[in-house]
PDB file of C-alpha atoms and ligand atoms in Angstrom:
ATOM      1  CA  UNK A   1       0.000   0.000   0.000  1.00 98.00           C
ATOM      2  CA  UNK A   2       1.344   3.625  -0.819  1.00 98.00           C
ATOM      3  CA  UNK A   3       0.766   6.349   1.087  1.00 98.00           C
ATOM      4  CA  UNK A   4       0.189   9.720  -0.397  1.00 98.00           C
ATOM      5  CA  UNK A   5       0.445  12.876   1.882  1.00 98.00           C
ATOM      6  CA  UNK A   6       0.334  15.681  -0.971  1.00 98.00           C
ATOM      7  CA  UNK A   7      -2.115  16.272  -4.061  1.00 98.00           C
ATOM      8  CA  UNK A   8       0.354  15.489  -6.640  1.00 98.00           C
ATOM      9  CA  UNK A   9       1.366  12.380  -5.212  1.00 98.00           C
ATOM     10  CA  UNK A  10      -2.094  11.053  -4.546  1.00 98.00           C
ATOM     11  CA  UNK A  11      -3.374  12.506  -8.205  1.00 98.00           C
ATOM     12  CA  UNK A  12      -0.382  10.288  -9.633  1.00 98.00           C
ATOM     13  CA  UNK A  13      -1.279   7.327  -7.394  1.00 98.00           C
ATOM     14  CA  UNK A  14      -4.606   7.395  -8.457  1.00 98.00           C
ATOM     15  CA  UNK A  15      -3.374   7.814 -12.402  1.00 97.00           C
ATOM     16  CA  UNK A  16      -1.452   4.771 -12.134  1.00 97.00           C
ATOM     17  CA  UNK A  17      -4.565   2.601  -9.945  1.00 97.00           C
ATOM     18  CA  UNK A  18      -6.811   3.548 -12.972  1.00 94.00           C
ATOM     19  CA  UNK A  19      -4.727   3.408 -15.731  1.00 89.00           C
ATOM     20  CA  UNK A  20      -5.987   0.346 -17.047  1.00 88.00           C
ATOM     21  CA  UNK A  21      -9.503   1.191 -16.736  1.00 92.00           C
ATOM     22  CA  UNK A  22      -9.931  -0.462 -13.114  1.00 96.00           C
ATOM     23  CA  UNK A  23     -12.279   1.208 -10.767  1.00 95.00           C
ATOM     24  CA  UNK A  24     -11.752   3.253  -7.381  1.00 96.00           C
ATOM     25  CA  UNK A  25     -13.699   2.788  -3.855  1.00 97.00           C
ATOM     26  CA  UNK A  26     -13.137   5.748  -1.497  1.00 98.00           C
ATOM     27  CA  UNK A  27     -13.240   5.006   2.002  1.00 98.00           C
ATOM     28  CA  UNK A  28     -12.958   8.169   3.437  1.00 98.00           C
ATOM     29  CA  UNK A  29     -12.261   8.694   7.309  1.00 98.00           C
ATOM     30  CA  UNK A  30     -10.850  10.183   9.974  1.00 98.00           C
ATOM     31  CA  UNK A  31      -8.624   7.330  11.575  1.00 98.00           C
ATOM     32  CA  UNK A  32      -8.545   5.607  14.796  1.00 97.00           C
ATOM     33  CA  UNK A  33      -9.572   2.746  12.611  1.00 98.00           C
ATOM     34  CA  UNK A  34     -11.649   0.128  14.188  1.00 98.00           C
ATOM     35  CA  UNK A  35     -14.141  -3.209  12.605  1.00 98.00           C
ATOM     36  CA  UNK A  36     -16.552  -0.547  11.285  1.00 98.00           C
ATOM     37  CA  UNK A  37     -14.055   0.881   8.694  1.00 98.00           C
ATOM     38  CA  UNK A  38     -12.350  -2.351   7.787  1.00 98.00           C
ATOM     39  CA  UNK A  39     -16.015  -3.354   6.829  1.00 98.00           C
ATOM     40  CA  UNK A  40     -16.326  -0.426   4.510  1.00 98.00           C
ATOM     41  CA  UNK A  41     -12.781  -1.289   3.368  1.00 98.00           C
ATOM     42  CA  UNK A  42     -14.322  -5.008   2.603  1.00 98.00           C
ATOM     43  CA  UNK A  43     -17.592  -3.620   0.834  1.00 98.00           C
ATOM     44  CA  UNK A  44     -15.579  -1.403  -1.077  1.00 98.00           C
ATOM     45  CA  UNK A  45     -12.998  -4.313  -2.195  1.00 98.00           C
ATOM     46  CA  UNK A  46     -15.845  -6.429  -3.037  1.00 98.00           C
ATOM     47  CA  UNK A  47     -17.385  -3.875  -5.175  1.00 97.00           C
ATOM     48  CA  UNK A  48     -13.979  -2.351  -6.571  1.00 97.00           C
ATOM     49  CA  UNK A  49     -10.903  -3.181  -8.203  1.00 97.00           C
ATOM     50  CA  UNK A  50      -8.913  -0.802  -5.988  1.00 98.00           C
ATOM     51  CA  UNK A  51      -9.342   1.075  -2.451  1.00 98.00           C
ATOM     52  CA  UNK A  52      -8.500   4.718  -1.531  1.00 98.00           C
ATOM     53  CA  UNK A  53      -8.890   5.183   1.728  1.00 99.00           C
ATOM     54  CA  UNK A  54      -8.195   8.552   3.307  1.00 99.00           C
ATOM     55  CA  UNK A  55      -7.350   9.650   6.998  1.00 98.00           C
ATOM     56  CA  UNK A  56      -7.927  12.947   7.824  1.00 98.00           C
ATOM     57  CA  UNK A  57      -9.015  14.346  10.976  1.00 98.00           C
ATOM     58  CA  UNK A  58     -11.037  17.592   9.538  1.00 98.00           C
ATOM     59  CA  UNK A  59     -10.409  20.494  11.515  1.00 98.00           C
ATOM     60  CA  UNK A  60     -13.640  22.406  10.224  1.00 98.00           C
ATOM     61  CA  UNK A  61     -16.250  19.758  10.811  1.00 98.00           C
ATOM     62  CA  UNK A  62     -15.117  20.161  14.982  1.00 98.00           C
ATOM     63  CA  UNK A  63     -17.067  23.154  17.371  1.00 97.00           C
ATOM     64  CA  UNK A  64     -14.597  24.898  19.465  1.00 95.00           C
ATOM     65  CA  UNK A  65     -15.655  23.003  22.615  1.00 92.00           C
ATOM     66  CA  UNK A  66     -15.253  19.647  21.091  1.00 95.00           C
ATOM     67  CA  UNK A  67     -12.458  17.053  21.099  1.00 96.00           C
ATOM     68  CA  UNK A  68     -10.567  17.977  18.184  1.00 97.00           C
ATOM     69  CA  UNK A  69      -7.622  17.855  20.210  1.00 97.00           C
ATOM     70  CA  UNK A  70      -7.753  14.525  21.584  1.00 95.00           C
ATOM     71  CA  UNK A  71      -9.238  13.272  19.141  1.00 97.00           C
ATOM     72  CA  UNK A  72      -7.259   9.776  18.733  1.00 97.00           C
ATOM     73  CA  UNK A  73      -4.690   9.507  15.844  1.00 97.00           C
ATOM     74  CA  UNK A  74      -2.485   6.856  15.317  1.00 98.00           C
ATOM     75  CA  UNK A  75      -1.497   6.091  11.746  1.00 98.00           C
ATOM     76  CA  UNK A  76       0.943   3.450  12.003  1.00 98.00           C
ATOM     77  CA  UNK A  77      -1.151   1.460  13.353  1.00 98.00           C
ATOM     78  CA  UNK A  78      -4.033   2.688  10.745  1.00 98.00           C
ATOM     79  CA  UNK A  79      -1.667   1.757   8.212  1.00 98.00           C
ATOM     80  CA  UNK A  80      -1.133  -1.497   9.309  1.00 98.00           C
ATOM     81  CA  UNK A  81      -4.660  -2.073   9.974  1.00 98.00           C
ATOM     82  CA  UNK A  82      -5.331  -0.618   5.797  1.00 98.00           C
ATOM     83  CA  UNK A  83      -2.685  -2.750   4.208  1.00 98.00           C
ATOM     84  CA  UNK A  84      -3.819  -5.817   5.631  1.00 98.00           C
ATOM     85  CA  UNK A  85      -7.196  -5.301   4.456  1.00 98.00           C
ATOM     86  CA  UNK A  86      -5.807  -5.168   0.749  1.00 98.00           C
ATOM     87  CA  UNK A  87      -6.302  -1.148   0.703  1.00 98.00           C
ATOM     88  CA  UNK A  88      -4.282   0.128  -2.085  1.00 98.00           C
ATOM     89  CA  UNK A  89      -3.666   3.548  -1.368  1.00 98.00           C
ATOM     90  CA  UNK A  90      -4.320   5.475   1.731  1.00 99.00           C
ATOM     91  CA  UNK A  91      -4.366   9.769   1.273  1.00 99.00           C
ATOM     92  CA  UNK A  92      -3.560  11.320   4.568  1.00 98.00           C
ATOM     93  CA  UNK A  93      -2.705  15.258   3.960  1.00 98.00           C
ATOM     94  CA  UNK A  94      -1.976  17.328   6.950  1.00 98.00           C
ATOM     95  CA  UNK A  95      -4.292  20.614   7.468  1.00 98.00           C
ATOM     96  CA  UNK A  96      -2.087  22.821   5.308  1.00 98.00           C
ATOM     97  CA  UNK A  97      -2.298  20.812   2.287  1.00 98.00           C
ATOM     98  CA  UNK A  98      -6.346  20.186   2.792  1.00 98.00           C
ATOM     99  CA  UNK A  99      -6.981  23.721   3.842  1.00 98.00           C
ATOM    100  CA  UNK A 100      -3.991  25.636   2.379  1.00 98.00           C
ATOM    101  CA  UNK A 101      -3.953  29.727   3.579  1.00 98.00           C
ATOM    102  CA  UNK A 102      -6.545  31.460   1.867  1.00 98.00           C
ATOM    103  CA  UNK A 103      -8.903  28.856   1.797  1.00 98.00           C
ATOM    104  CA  UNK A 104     -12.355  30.660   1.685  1.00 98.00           C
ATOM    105  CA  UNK A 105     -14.965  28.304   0.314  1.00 98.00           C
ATOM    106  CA  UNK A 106     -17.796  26.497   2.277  1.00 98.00           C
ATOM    107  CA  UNK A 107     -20.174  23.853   1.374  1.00 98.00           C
ATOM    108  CA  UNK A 108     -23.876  24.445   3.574  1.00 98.00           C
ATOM    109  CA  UNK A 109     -26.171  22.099   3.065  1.00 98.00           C
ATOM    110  CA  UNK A 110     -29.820  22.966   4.216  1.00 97.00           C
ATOM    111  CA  UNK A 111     -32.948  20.754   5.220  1.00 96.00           C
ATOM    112  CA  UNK A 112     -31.099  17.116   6.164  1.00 97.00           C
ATOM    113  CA  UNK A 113     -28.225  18.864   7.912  1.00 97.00           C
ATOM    114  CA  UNK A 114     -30.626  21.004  10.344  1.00 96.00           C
ATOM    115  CA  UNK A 115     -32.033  19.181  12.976  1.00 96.00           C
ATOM    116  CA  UNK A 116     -30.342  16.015  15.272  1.00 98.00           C
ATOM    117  CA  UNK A 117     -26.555  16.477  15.121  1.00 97.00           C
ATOM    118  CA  UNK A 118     -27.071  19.933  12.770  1.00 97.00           C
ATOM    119  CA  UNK A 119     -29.143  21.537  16.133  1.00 96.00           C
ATOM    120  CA  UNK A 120     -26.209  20.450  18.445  1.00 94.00           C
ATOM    121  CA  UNK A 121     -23.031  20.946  17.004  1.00 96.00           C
ATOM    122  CA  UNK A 122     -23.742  24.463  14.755  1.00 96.00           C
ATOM    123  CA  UNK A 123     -21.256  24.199  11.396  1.00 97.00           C
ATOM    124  CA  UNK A 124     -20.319  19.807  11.850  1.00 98.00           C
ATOM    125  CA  UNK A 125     -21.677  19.459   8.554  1.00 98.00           C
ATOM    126  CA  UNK A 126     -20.870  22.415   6.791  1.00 98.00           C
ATOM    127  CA  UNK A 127     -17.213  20.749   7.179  1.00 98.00           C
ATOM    128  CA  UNK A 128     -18.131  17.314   6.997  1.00 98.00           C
ATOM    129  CA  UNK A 129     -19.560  18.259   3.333  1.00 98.00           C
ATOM    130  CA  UNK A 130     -16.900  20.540   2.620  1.00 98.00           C
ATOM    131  CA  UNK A 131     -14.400  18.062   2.984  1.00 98.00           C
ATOM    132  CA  UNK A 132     -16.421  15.118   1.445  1.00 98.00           C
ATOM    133  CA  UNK A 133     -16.682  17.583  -1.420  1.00 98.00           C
ATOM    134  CA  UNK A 134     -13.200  18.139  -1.648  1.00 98.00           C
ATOM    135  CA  UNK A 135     -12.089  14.287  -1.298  1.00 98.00           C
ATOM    136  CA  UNK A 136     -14.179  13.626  -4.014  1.00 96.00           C
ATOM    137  CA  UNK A 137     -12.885  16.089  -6.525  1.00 96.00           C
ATOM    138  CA  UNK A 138      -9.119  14.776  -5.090  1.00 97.00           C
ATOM    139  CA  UNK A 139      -9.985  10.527  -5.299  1.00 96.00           C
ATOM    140  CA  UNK A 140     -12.711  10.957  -7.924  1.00 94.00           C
ATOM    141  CA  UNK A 141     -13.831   7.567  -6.920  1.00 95.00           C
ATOM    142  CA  UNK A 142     -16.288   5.309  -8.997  1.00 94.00           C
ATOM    143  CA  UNK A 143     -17.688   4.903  -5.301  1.00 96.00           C
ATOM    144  CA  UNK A 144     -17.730   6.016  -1.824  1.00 97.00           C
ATOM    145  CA  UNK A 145     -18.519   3.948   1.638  1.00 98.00           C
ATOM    146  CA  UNK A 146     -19.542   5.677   4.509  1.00 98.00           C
ATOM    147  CA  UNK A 147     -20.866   4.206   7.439  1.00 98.00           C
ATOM    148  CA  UNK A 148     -24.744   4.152   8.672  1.00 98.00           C
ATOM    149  CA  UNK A 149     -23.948   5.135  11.950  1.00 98.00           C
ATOM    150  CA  UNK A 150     -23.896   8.936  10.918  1.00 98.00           C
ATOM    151  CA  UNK A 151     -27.185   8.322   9.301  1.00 98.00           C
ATOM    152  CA  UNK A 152     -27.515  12.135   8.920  1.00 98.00           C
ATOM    153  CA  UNK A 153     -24.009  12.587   7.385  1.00 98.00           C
ATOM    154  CA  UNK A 154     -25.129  10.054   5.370  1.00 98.00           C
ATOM    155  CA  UNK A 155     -27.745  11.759   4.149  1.00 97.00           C
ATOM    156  CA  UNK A 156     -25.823  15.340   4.102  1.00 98.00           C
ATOM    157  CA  UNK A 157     -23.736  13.666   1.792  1.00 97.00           C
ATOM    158  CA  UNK A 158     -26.284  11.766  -0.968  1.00 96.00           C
ATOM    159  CA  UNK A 159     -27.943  15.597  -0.895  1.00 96.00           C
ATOM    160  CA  UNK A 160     -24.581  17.448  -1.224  1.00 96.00           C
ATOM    161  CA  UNK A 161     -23.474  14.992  -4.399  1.00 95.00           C
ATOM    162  CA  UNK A 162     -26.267  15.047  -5.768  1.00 94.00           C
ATOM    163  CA  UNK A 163     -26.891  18.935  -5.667  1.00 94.00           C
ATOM    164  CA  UNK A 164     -23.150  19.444  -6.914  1.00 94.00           C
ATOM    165  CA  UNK A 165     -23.670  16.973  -9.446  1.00 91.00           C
ATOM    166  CA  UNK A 166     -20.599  14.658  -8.422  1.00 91.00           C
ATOM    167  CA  UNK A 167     -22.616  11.337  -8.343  1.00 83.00           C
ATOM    168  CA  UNK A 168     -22.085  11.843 -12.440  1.00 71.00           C
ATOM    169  CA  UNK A 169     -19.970  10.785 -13.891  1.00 68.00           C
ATOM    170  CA  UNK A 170     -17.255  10.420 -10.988  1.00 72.00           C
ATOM    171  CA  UNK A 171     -18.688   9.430  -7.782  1.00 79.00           C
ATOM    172  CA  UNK A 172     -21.401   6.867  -9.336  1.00 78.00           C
ATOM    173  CA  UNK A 173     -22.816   5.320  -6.067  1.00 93.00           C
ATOM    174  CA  UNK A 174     -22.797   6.329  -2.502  1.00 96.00           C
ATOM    175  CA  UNK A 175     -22.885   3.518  -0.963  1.00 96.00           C
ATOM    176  CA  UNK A 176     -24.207   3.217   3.190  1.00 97.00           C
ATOM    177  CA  UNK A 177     -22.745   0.429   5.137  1.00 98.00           C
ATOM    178  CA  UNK A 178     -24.674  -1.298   8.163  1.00 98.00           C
ATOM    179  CA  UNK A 179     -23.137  -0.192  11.370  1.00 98.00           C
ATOM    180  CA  UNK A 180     -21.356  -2.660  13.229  1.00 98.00           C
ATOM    181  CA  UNK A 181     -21.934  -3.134  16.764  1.00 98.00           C
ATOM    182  CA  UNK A 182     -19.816  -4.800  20.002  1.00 98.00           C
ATOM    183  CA  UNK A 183     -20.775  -8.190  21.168  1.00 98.00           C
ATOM    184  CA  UNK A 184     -23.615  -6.001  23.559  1.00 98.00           C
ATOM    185  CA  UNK A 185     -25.045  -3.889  20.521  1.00 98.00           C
ATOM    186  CA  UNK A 186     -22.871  -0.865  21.281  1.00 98.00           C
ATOM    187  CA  UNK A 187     -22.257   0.339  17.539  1.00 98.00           C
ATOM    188  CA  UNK A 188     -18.714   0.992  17.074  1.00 98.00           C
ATOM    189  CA  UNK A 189     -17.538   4.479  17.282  1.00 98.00           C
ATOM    190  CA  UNK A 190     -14.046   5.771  17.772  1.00 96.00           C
ATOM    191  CA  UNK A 191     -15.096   7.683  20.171  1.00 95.00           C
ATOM    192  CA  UNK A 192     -16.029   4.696  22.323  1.00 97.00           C
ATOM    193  CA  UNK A 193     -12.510   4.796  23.607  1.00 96.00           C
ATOM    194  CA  UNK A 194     -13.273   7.769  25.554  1.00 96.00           C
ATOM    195  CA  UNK A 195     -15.460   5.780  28.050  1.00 98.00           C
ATOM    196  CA  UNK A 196     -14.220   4.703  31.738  1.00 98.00           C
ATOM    197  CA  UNK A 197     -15.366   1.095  32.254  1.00 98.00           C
ATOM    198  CA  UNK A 198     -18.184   1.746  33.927  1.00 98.00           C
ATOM    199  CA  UNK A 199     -19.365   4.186  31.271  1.00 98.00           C
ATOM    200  CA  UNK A 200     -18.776   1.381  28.759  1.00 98.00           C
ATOM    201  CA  UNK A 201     -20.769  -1.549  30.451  1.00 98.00           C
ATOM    202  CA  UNK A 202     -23.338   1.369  31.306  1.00 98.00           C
ATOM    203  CA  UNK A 203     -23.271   2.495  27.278  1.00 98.00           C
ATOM    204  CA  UNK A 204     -24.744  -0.626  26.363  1.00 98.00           C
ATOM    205  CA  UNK A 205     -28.256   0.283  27.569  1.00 98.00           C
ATOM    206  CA  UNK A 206     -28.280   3.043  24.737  1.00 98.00           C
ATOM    207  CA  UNK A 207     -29.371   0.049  21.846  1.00 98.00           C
ATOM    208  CA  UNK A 208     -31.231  -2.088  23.963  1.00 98.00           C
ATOM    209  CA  UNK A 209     -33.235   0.830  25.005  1.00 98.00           C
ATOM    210  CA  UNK A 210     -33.339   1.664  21.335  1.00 98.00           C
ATOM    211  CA  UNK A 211     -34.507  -1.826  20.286  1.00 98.00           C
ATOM    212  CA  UNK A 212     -37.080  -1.824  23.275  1.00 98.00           C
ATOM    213  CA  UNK A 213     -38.596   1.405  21.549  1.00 98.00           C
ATOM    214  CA  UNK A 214     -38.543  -0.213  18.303  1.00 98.00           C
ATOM    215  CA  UNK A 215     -40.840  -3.133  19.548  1.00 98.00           C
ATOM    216  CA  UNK A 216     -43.051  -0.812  21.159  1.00 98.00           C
ATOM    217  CA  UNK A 217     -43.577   1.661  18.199  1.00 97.00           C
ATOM    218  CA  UNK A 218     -44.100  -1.201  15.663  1.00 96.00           C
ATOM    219  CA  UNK A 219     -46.486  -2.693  18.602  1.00 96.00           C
ATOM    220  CA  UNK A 220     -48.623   0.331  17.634  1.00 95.00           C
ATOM    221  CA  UNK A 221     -47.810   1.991  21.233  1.00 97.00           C
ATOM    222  CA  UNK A 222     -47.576   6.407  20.869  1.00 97.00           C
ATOM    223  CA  UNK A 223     -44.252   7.371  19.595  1.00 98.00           C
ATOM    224  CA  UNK A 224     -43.771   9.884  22.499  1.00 98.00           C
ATOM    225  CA  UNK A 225     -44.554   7.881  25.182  1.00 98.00           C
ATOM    226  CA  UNK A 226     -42.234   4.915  23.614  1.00 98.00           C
ATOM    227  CA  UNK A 227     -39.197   7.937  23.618  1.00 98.00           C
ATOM    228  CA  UNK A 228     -39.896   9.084  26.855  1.00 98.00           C
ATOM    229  CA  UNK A 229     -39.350   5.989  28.142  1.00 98.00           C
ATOM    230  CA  UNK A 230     -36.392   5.881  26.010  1.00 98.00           C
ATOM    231  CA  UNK A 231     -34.845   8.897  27.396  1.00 98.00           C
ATOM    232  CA  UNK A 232     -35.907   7.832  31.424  1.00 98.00           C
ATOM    233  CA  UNK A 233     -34.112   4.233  30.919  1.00 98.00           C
ATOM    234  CA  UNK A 234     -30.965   6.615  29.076  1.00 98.00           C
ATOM    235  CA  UNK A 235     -31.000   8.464  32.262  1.00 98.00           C
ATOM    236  CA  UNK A 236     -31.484   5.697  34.803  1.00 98.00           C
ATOM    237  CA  UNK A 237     -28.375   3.874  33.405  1.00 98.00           C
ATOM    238  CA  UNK A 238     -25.869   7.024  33.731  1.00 98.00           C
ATOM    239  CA  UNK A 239     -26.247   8.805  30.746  1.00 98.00           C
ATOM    240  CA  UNK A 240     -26.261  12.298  32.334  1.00 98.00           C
ATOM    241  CA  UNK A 241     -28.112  13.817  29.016  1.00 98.00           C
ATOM    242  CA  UNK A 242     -29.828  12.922  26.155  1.00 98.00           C
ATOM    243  CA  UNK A 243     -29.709  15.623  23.260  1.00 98.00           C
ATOM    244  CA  UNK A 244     -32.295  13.771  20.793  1.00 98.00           C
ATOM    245  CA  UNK A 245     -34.280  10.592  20.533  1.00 98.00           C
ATOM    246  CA  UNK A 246     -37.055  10.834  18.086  1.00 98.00           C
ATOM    247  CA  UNK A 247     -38.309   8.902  14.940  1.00 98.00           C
ATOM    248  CA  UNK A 248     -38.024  10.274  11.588  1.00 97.00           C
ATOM    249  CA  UNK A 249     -38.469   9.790   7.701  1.00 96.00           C
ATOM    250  CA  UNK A 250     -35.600   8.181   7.120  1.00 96.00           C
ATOM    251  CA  UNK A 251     -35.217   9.616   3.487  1.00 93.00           C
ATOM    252  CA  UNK A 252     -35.868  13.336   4.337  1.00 93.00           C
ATOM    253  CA  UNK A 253     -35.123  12.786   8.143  1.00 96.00           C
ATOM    254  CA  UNK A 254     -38.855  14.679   9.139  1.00 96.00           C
ATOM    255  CA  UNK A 255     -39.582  14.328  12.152  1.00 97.00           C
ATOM    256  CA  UNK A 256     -42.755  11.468  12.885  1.00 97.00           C
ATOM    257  CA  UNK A 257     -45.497  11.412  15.503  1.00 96.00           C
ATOM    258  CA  UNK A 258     -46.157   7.941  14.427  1.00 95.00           C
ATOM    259  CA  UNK A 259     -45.425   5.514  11.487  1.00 92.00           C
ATOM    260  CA  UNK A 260     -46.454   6.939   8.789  1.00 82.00           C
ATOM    261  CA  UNK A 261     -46.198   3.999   6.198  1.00 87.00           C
ATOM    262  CA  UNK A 262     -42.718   5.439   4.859  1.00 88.00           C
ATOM    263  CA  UNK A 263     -39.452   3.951   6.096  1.00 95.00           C
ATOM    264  CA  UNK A 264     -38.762   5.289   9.343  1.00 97.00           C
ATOM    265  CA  UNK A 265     -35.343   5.386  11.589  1.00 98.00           C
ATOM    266  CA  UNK A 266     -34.934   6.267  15.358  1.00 98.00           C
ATOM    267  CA  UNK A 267     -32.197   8.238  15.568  1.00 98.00           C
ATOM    268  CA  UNK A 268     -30.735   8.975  19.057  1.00 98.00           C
ATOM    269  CA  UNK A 269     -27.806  10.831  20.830  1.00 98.00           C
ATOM    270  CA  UNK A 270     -26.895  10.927  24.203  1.00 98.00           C
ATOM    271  CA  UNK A 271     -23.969  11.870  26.505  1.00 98.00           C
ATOM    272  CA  UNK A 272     -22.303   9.565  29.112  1.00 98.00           C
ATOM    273  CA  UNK A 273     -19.013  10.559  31.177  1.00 95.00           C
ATOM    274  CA  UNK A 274     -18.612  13.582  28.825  1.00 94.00           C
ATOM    275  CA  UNK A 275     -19.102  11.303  25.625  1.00 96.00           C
ATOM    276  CA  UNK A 276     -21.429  11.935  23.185  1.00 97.00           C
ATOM    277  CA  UNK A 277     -22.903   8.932  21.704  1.00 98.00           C
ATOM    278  CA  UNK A 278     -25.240   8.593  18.378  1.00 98.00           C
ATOM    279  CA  UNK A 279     -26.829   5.787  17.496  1.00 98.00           C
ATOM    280  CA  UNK A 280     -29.737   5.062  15.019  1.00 98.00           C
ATOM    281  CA  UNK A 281     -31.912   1.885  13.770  1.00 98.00           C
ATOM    282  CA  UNK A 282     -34.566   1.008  11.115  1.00 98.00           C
ATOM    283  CA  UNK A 283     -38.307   1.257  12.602  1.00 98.00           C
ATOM    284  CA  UNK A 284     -41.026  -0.148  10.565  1.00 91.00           C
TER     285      UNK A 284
HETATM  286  O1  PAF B 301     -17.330   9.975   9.315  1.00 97.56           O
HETATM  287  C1  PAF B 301     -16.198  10.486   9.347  1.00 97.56           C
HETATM  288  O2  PAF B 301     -15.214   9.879   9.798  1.00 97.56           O
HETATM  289  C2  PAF B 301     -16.002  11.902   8.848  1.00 97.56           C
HETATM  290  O3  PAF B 301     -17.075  12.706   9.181  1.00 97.56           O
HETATM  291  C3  PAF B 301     -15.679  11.991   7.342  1.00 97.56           C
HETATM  292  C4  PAF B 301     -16.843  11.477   6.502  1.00 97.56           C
HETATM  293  C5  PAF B 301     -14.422  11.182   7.046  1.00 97.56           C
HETATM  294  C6  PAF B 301     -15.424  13.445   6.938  1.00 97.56           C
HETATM  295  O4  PAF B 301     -14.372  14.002   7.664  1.00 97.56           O
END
């Protein structure tokens, strides 16, 4: 696997991967690499001849209160983790070559990016589809894997490429991967590192809580009632917030009073031990 760490060298990478006609999978990330990338990595070997995979831990797409800072990095280990996999490339610029002085542009995304994660962190996805944006003009992949677990980045994203026109004729699909989960349903986050022990067994309660909700709404019981009991059992267990839990059109992301016959998605997020978790499942 090479690794590129400047345009040029990644345009000539990528040159060379597709210069027999073979076709490109972007994984794009942010590191601290764990089971849920290298099953994006997988999907997009299956579906590709060659993988791109990028680490970059965007700057813009962090609040000033938020962990940018500690965020984890560790790209040796990354690496390791990429090559095995098969990955043929990974891109990892630093902040100067992604964002190089004078950099002035912004990508704002309206409707999908508003409420959930849009109403508590003010600008994430501005950078999150900045970025995208920008590794897609770099990679010019024939696809892209992203994760479900950011089911509304997800759907930032399939909005912003297909507003921008960059599903056509370079990024063809956008392709969202089931999120993968611990043995105890806990979908896998690299943020799940952050947790004390206790917080960790205790974290556990968010999908089972979520699944109990599930069973409930497709029982027929009211939506608000099954999220209020949601939120209490959140609370009970030693979450000491929870920012969101409602059900929504999982297309447009609406928010639903009840099943409305379309497919629907509980999305959640909730904070435990200074964490913020996010977690969402198919209702219906
Ligand atoms: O999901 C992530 O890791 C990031 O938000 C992404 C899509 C790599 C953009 O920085």
């Amino acid at each position: 696997m090479q690794t590129a760490t400047t345009l040029e060298a990644l345009r000539n990478s990528v040159a060379k991967l597709r210069s027999d006609g073979a076709t490109i999978g972007l994984v794009p990330t942010m590191g601290a690499l764990h089971e849920g990338h290298l099953t994006l990595v997988r999907r997009a070997r299956e579906a590709c001849d060659h993988v791109v995979a990028s680490i970059f831990v965007n700057p813009t797409q962090f609040g000033p209160n938020e962990d940018l800072d500690a965020y984890p990095r560790q790209l040796a280990e990354d690496t390791a983790m990429l090559e095995s996999e098969g990955c043929a490339l990974l891109w990892a610029p630093g902040v100067a070559e992604m964002y190089p002085d004078g950099f002035v542009t912004n990508i704002s995304v309206s409707k999908v990016s508003e409420g959930f994660c849009g109403a508590d962190r003010p600008g994430h996805f501005d950078g999150v589809a900045t970025v995208v944006c920008k590794l897609f003009n770099q990679v010019r992949p024939d696809m892209a894997f992203f994760g479900e677990k950011d089911f509304q980045q997800l759907a930032v994203i399939r909005s912003m490429a297909r507003d921008l026109d960059l599903t056509h004729p370079h990024v063809h699909a956008i392709v969202g991967v089931a999120t993968v989960r611990e043995p105890d349903g806990l979908a896998m986050s690299s943020r799940n590192r952050y947790l004390s022990e206790a917080d960790r067994a205790a974290a556990a309660t968010l999908p089972a809580a979520m699944k109990r909700a599930i069973a409930q709404i497709e029982g027929g019981a009211a939506v608000e009632a099954s999220l209020n009991e949601l939120k209490a059992a959140l609370i009970a267990a030693g979450f000491s917030s929870v920012d969101y839990a409602e059900l929504a059109d999982a297309r447009s992301l609406a928010v639903l009073g009840d099943l409305a016959g379309t497919p629907a998605r509980l999305l959640v997020a909730a904070r435990i031990g200074g964490t913020r978790l996010i977690d969402n499942m198919a209702v219906g």
